[in-house]
Short mmCIF file of C-alpha atoms and ligand atoms in Angstrom, two decimals:
data_model
loop_
_atom_site.label_atom_id
_atom_site.label_comp_id
_atom_site.label_asym_id
_atom_site.label_seq_id
_atom_site.Cartn_x
_atom_site.Cartn_y
_atom_site.Cartn_z
CA MET J 1 86.82 59.94 -248.55
CA GLY J 2 89.72 57.68 -249.20
CA SER J 3 92.11 60.42 -248.94
CA ASP J 4 90.94 61.96 -245.88
CA LEU J 5 93.13 61.12 -242.69
CA MET J 6 92.26 60.36 -239.41
CA ARG J 7 94.26 59.97 -236.01
CA ALA J 8 95.22 56.36 -235.01
CA TRP J 9 97.33 54.90 -232.28
CA VAL J 10 99.55 52.34 -233.29
CA VAL J 11 102.11 49.72 -231.53
CA ALA J 12 105.34 51.04 -233.03
CA GLU J 13 107.86 48.95 -231.19
CA PRO J 14 106.47 46.64 -228.60
CA GLY J 15 108.14 46.95 -225.17
CA PRO J 16 107.55 47.90 -221.55
CA MET J 17 105.13 51.04 -221.39
CA ALA J 18 107.90 53.60 -220.11
CA THR J 19 109.43 53.17 -223.64
CA GLY J 20 106.48 54.56 -225.04
CA PRO J 21 105.50 51.64 -227.60
CA LEU J 22 102.39 53.41 -228.16
CA VAL J 23 102.43 56.12 -230.78
CA MET J 24 99.68 58.25 -232.53
CA GLU J 25 99.98 59.03 -236.38
CA GLU J 26 97.99 60.44 -238.87
CA ARG J 27 96.50 57.71 -241.50
CA PRO J 28 93.57 57.43 -244.17
CA ILE J 29 90.55 56.48 -243.09
CA PRO J 30 90.22 52.97 -243.82
CA GLU J 31 87.94 51.64 -246.85
CA PRO J 32 85.34 49.04 -245.71
CA GLY J 33 85.71 45.43 -247.84
CA LEU J 34 83.01 43.29 -249.05
CA GLY J 35 80.65 42.95 -246.37
CA GLU J 36 82.29 45.15 -244.26
CA VAL J 37 81.00 48.38 -242.46
CA LEU J 38 82.93 51.40 -241.72
CA VAL J 39 82.69 52.77 -238.04
CA LYS J 40 83.31 55.82 -236.50
CA VAL J 41 84.31 55.28 -233.00
CA GLU J 42 82.28 56.85 -230.02
CA ALA J 43 84.21 55.19 -227.21
CA CYS J 44 86.91 52.40 -227.00
CA GLY J 45 87.21 50.31 -223.92
CA VAL J 46 90.91 49.47 -222.67
CA CYS J 47 91.62 45.80 -222.34
CA ARG J 48 94.23 44.26 -220.62
CA THR J 49 95.02 42.39 -223.96
CA ASP J 50 95.89 45.62 -225.47
CA LEU J 51 98.39 46.16 -223.00
CA HIS J 52 100.04 42.70 -223.65
CA LEU J 53 100.18 44.00 -227.22
CA ALA J 54 101.87 47.02 -226.46
CA GLU J 55 104.47 45.49 -224.04
CA GLY J 56 105.17 42.51 -226.41
CA ASP J 57 103.77 39.56 -224.33
CA LEU J 58 101.67 38.72 -227.36
CA PRO J 59 103.69 38.98 -230.29
CA PRO J 60 102.58 41.38 -233.06
CA ARG J 61 101.06 39.56 -236.22
CA ARG J 62 101.59 42.85 -238.15
CA SER J 63 103.58 45.75 -237.93
CA ARG J 64 102.12 49.27 -236.59
CA THR J 65 98.51 47.83 -235.65
CA THR J 66 96.12 49.98 -233.80
CA PRO J 67 94.90 48.35 -230.87
CA GLY J 68 91.30 48.39 -229.23
CA HIS J 69 88.51 45.57 -229.31
CA GLU J 70 85.55 47.37 -226.98
CA VAL J 71 84.42 49.84 -229.69
CA VAL J 72 81.18 51.26 -229.73
CA GLY J 73 80.69 53.58 -232.62
CA ARG J 74 78.20 54.29 -235.82
CA VAL J 75 78.19 52.60 -239.16
CA VAL J 76 78.99 55.48 -241.61
CA GLY J 77 79.69 53.28 -244.87
CA GLY J 78 80.02 50.04 -246.13
CA GLU J 79 77.16 47.51 -246.59
CA GLY J 80 75.39 44.97 -244.07
CA LEU J 81 74.36 47.32 -241.48
CA ALA J 82 72.02 50.42 -241.46
CA PRO J 83 73.94 53.50 -241.93
CA GLY J 84 73.57 55.67 -238.49
CA SER J 85 72.99 52.80 -236.46
CA ARG J 86 74.87 52.15 -233.48
CA ALA J 87 77.28 48.85 -233.46
CA GLY J 88 79.89 47.13 -231.44
CA VAL J 89 83.03 45.85 -232.56
CA ALA J 90 84.64 43.26 -230.26
CA TRP J 91 87.77 40.78 -230.06
CA LEU J 92 86.45 38.28 -232.76
CA ARG J 93 86.75 39.76 -236.11
CA SER J 94 86.34 36.86 -238.45
CA THR J 95 86.41 33.00 -238.60
CA CYS J 96 86.86 30.50 -241.66
CA GLY J 97 82.85 29.27 -241.30
CA ALA J 98 84.20 25.87 -242.59
CA CYS J 99 86.78 23.82 -240.24
CA ARG J 100 85.55 21.47 -237.78
CA HIS J 101 85.18 23.95 -234.95
CA CYS J 102 83.24 26.36 -236.84
CA LEU J 103 80.84 23.78 -237.93
CA ARG J 104 80.79 22.28 -234.39
CA GLY J 105 79.79 25.84 -232.97
CA SER J 106 82.99 26.32 -231.25
CA GLU J 107 84.13 29.24 -233.97
CA ASN J 108 86.05 30.57 -230.96
CA LEU J 109 88.76 27.63 -231.68
CA CYS J 110 88.93 28.33 -235.33
CA PRO J 111 92.57 28.24 -236.55
CA PHE J 112 91.83 30.99 -239.37
CA SER J 113 90.37 33.02 -237.04
CA ALA J 114 91.26 37.17 -236.90
CA TYR J 115 91.06 39.31 -234.25
CA THR J 116 90.36 43.14 -233.89
CA GLY J 117 93.31 44.92 -232.97
CA TRP J 118 95.87 42.39 -233.49
CA ASP J 119 95.60 41.12 -237.10
CA THR J 120 93.39 44.37 -238.17
CA ASP J 121 93.48 47.67 -237.00
CA GLY J 122 91.35 48.10 -234.12
CA GLY J 123 89.29 51.31 -232.04
CA TYR J 124 92.01 53.16 -230.81
CA ALA J 125 91.49 55.32 -233.99
CA GLU J 126 88.62 57.56 -234.98
CA TYR J 127 87.62 55.00 -237.82
CA LEU J 128 87.68 51.35 -238.19
CA THR J 129 86.08 48.68 -240.35
CA VAL J 130 84.67 45.49 -239.41
CA PRO J 131 82.69 42.67 -241.03
CA ALA J 132 78.98 43.13 -240.90
CA ALA J 133 78.52 39.73 -239.70
CA TYR J 134 80.57 40.16 -236.79
CA ALA J 135 79.47 43.59 -235.33
CA TYR J 136 76.80 43.36 -232.60
CA PRO J 137 73.80 46.03 -232.97
CA LEU J 138 73.79 48.20 -229.70
CA PRO J 139 71.23 50.56 -228.22
CA GLU J 140 70.93 54.08 -228.39
CA ASP J 141 69.84 54.68 -224.64
CA VAL J 142 73.24 53.61 -222.94
CA PRO J 143 76.13 56.08 -223.10
CA ALA J 144 78.92 54.43 -225.17
CA GLU J 145 81.19 54.36 -222.53
CA ARG J 146 79.14 52.19 -220.64
CA LEU J 147 78.62 49.86 -223.13
CA ALA J 148 82.30 49.23 -224.48
CA PRO J 149 83.24 47.24 -221.80
CA LEU J 150 80.98 44.91 -222.08
CA LEU J 151 82.18 43.99 -225.59
CA CYS J 152 85.43 42.08 -224.26
CA ALA J 153 85.48 42.46 -220.48
CA GLY J 154 81.72 41.49 -220.07
CA ILE J 155 81.55 38.61 -222.90
CA ILE J 156 84.70 37.18 -222.13
CA GLY J 157 84.08 37.22 -218.55
CA TYR J 158 80.65 35.39 -219.33
CA ARG J 159 82.60 32.48 -221.36
CA ALA J 160 84.78 31.96 -218.40
CA LEU J 161 81.74 31.85 -215.93
CA LEU J 162 80.28 29.27 -218.42
CA ARG J 163 83.70 27.23 -218.62
CA CYS J 164 84.28 27.01 -214.65
CA ASP J 165 80.81 25.08 -214.36
CA LEU J 166 79.92 26.73 -211.37
CA PRO J 167 76.90 24.86 -209.82
CA GLU J 168 73.76 26.59 -209.31
CA GLY J 169 74.06 28.71 -205.96
CA GLY J 170 77.68 27.65 -205.65
CA ARG J 171 80.71 29.27 -204.23
CA LEU J 172 82.60 31.13 -207.01
CA GLY J 173 86.43 32.42 -206.48
CA ILE J 174 87.65 35.35 -208.60
CA TYR J 175 91.73 35.86 -208.33
CA GLY J 176 92.31 39.58 -209.86
CA PHE J 177 89.61 42.18 -209.68
CA GLY J 178 89.95 44.31 -213.04
CA ALA J 179 87.45 45.00 -215.89
CA SER J 180 86.10 41.62 -216.97
CA ALA J 181 86.23 40.51 -212.88
CA HIS J 182 83.86 42.98 -211.90
CA LEU J 183 81.35 42.38 -214.55
CA THR J 184 81.46 38.78 -213.99
CA ALA J 185 81.37 38.65 -210.15
CA GLN J 186 78.10 40.54 -210.71
CA ALA J 187 76.57 38.33 -213.42
CA ALA J 188 77.41 35.20 -210.68
CA ILE J 189 76.01 37.17 -207.81
CA ALA J 190 72.78 37.75 -210.15
CA GLN J 191 72.82 33.75 -210.58
CA GLY J 192 72.67 33.14 -207.01
CA ALA J 193 76.55 32.60 -206.27
CA THR J 194 78.66 33.31 -203.08
CA VAL J 195 81.61 35.08 -204.54
CA HIS J 196 85.18 35.11 -202.94
CA VAL J 197 87.48 37.79 -204.40
CA VAL J 198 91.30 37.57 -203.91
CA THR J 199 93.27 40.69 -205.32
CA ARG J 200 96.58 42.38 -204.39
CA ALA J 201 94.81 45.99 -205.08
CA PRO J 202 92.91 47.70 -201.94
CA ALA J 203 90.67 49.46 -203.91
CA ALA J 204 89.85 46.67 -206.46
CA ARG J 205 88.88 44.56 -202.70
CA GLU J 206 86.67 47.57 -201.91
CA LEU J 207 84.85 47.81 -205.00
CA ALA J 208 84.55 44.05 -204.69
CA LEU J 209 82.34 44.31 -201.71
CA GLU J 210 80.65 47.17 -202.56
CA LEU J 211 79.23 44.96 -205.60
CA GLY J 212 78.23 42.37 -203.39
CA ALA J 213 81.14 39.87 -203.17
CA ALA J 214 80.77 37.78 -199.69
CA SER J 215 84.50 38.48 -199.05
CA ALA J 216 87.74 40.44 -200.53
CA GLY J 217 90.97 39.58 -199.62
CA ALA J 218 94.71 39.59 -200.47
CA THR J 219 95.43 35.91 -199.89
CA ALA J 220 93.44 32.64 -200.11
CA PRO J 221 89.49 32.64 -199.97
CA PRO J 222 87.82 32.02 -196.72
CA GLU J 223 86.27 28.44 -197.57
CA PRO J 224 86.53 25.91 -200.36
CA LEU J 225 85.36 27.02 -203.76
CA ASP J 226 83.12 25.25 -206.03
CA ALA J 227 84.66 27.00 -209.12
CA ALA J 228 87.10 29.72 -209.72
CA ILE J 229 88.16 32.06 -212.30
CA LEU J 230 91.76 33.37 -212.88
CA PHE J 231 91.67 36.74 -214.37
CA ALA J 232 95.03 37.87 -213.16
CA PRO J 233 97.70 37.20 -215.51
CA VAL J 234 99.78 35.52 -213.28
CA GLY J 235 100.60 31.78 -213.26
CA THR J 236 102.08 31.42 -210.06
CA LEU J 237 98.27 31.66 -208.56
CA VAL J 238 97.41 28.63 -210.40
CA PRO J 239 98.70 26.15 -207.62
CA PRO J 240 97.04 28.00 -204.59
CA ALA J 241 93.90 28.47 -206.78
CA LEU J 242 93.61 24.68 -207.64
CA GLU J 243 94.40 23.79 -203.82
CA ALA J 244 91.37 26.17 -202.73
CA LEU J 245 88.90 24.35 -204.75
CA GLU J 246 86.54 21.66 -203.23
CA ARG J 247 86.74 18.03 -204.79
CA GLY J 248 85.22 18.16 -208.50
CA GLY J 249 85.79 21.93 -208.51
CA THR J 250 87.06 23.85 -211.83
CA LEU J 251 89.58 26.53 -212.29
CA ALA J 252 89.21 28.55 -215.46
CA VAL J 253 92.06 30.69 -217.00
CA ALA J 254 90.57 33.48 -218.45
CA GLY J 255 93.21 35.54 -219.87
CA ILE J 256 94.99 35.41 -223.26
CA HIS J 257 98.33 35.42 -221.71
CA LEU J 258 99.64 33.88 -218.36
CA THR J 259 103.24 33.89 -217.08
CA ASP J 260 104.73 30.46 -216.57
CA ILE J 261 102.70 28.00 -214.10
CA PRO J 262 105.14 26.50 -211.45
CA GLN J 263 105.31 22.66 -211.01
CA LEU J 264 102.00 21.09 -210.08
CA ASN J 265 101.69 18.32 -207.25
CA TYR J 266 99.14 15.75 -208.30
CA GLN J 267 98.05 15.25 -204.90
CA ARG J 268 97.73 18.46 -203.81
CA HIS J 269 96.32 20.44 -206.96
CA LEU J 270 94.93 18.00 -209.16
CA PHE J 271 93.39 14.66 -207.59
CA GLN J 272 90.02 14.56 -206.54
CA GLU J 273 88.72 15.49 -209.83
CA ARG J 274 89.86 19.11 -209.68
CA THR J 275 90.02 20.57 -213.20
CA LEU J 276 92.15 23.33 -214.79
CA ARG J 277 91.11 25.01 -217.84
CA SER J 278 91.63 27.56 -220.36
CA VAL J 279 89.15 30.27 -221.81
CA THR J 280 89.86 31.06 -225.67
CA ALA J 281 88.07 33.96 -227.05
CA ASN J 282 84.37 33.63 -227.81
CA THR J 283 81.89 32.64 -230.26
CA ARG J 284 79.30 35.20 -231.50
CA ASP J 285 76.85 33.30 -229.68
CA ASP J 286 78.58 33.76 -226.42
CA GLY J 287 78.44 37.52 -227.24
CA ARG J 288 74.98 37.97 -228.24
CA ALA J 289 73.73 35.71 -225.06
CA TYR J 290 75.63 38.02 -222.74
CA LEU J 291 74.57 41.31 -224.36
CA ASP J 292 71.05 40.33 -224.10
CA VAL J 293 71.31 39.54 -220.46
CA ALA J 294 73.69 42.51 -219.68
CA LEU J 295 71.30 44.88 -221.50
CA ALA J 296 68.10 43.38 -219.99
CA HIS J 297 69.64 43.61 -216.53
CA PRO J 298 72.51 46.53 -216.79
CA PRO J 299 75.40 45.71 -214.69
CA HIS J 300 77.01 48.56 -212.69
CA VAL J 301 79.91 49.51 -214.84
CA THR J 302 82.62 51.12 -212.81
CA ILE J 303 84.48 53.26 -215.37
CA THR J 304 87.85 55.20 -215.51
CA PRO J 305 87.57 57.65 -218.59
CA TYR J 306 90.41 58.68 -220.29
CA PRO J 307 90.41 61.04 -223.39
CA PHE J 308 91.27 59.59 -226.84
CA GLU J 309 94.55 61.54 -226.88
CA SER J 310 95.60 59.45 -223.58
CA ALA J 311 95.56 56.15 -224.54
CA ASP J 312 99.29 55.75 -223.47
CA ARG J 313 98.48 56.97 -220.08
CA ALA J 314 95.58 54.68 -219.93
CA LEU J 315 97.98 51.53 -220.45
CA THR J 316 100.62 52.85 -218.23
CA ASP J 317 97.68 53.14 -215.31
CA LEU J 318 96.35 49.75 -216.50
CA ALA J 319 100.11 48.40 -215.91
CA ASP J 320 100.42 50.12 -212.70
CA ASP J 321 96.87 48.76 -211.17
CA ARG J 322 95.72 52.57 -210.81
CA VAL J 323 92.63 51.69 -212.88
CA SER J 324 89.40 51.10 -211.05
CA GLY J 325 86.86 49.16 -213.21
CA ALA J 326 87.06 49.26 -216.84
CA ALA J 327 89.35 52.16 -218.75
CA VAL J 328 87.63 53.59 -221.48
CA LEU J 329 88.79 55.88 -224.22
CA LEU J 330 86.55 58.73 -225.05
CA PHE J 331 86.27 60.55 -228.34
CA SER J 332 85.12 64.23 -228.30
ZN1 LIG O 1 90.16 42.33 -224.61
ZN1 LIG O 2 87.08 28.03 -239.00
#
């Protein structure tokens, strides 16, 4: 099996999508290591982080890495999970288990953590490996393309919702409305929140209203907010988002990359105990907790499907705001 080849997309030379940073190549099917399983990919979600890696906003950690960390597939080799079972591979690939953060239940902050599609090859390929302890068991009765976006967009959005300290029945602002935001909005509405969406994309505003948002506008929300999540990777949105908070409100920045935040004014943006915080990856407990809820009460997952062979087009469309909901690569 080790000599068998597979097709895999790799980031060859990070740069704007127009320069073709993503190329497909043939490479050997990877061999699972100790405690790892080999997964044959059924579907892989397209996350904005993949775009940051392709375009070089996030520096590569190794050369010619395959992106993709919303992977739904089947176990076809290795140890730790039943052969033939369905598994999900997400962003957090491994942690040390021994540092102060791991021991305190904050493995998302482990300085020795590794990430799928950044430190190791991800799911824009026909096969990948993953430590069994970091894979999520997934049900058989849901199509792979509906499960894939839950694995990062869903889980990270869930953590962002925890981090923004939304009070019960509170008013939540959501800035940017892509894959993660459209799942997070539904989770918040299900909890009884009033959700206001701010996004420049007209189609996304329409989707937000369909999913139950109280308002969807291009600029400021219509009332003060108890909490807000910034999904758009745009630092210039931080000051107005802080200004739109009620006293005591919290703004959580959900993304791994943000353009520079302009100068803040203490009185206008922070005083009255407004809080600005980041969201860094997720713990496996976050992942399991979110998937429990999302599989018991499935959200409406809006999908823009692409064949595996068109991963470069999917990322270009994401860069140009042409994706509705979540883009997903399908393997035939
Ligand atoms: Zn992601
Ligand atoms: Zn650690």
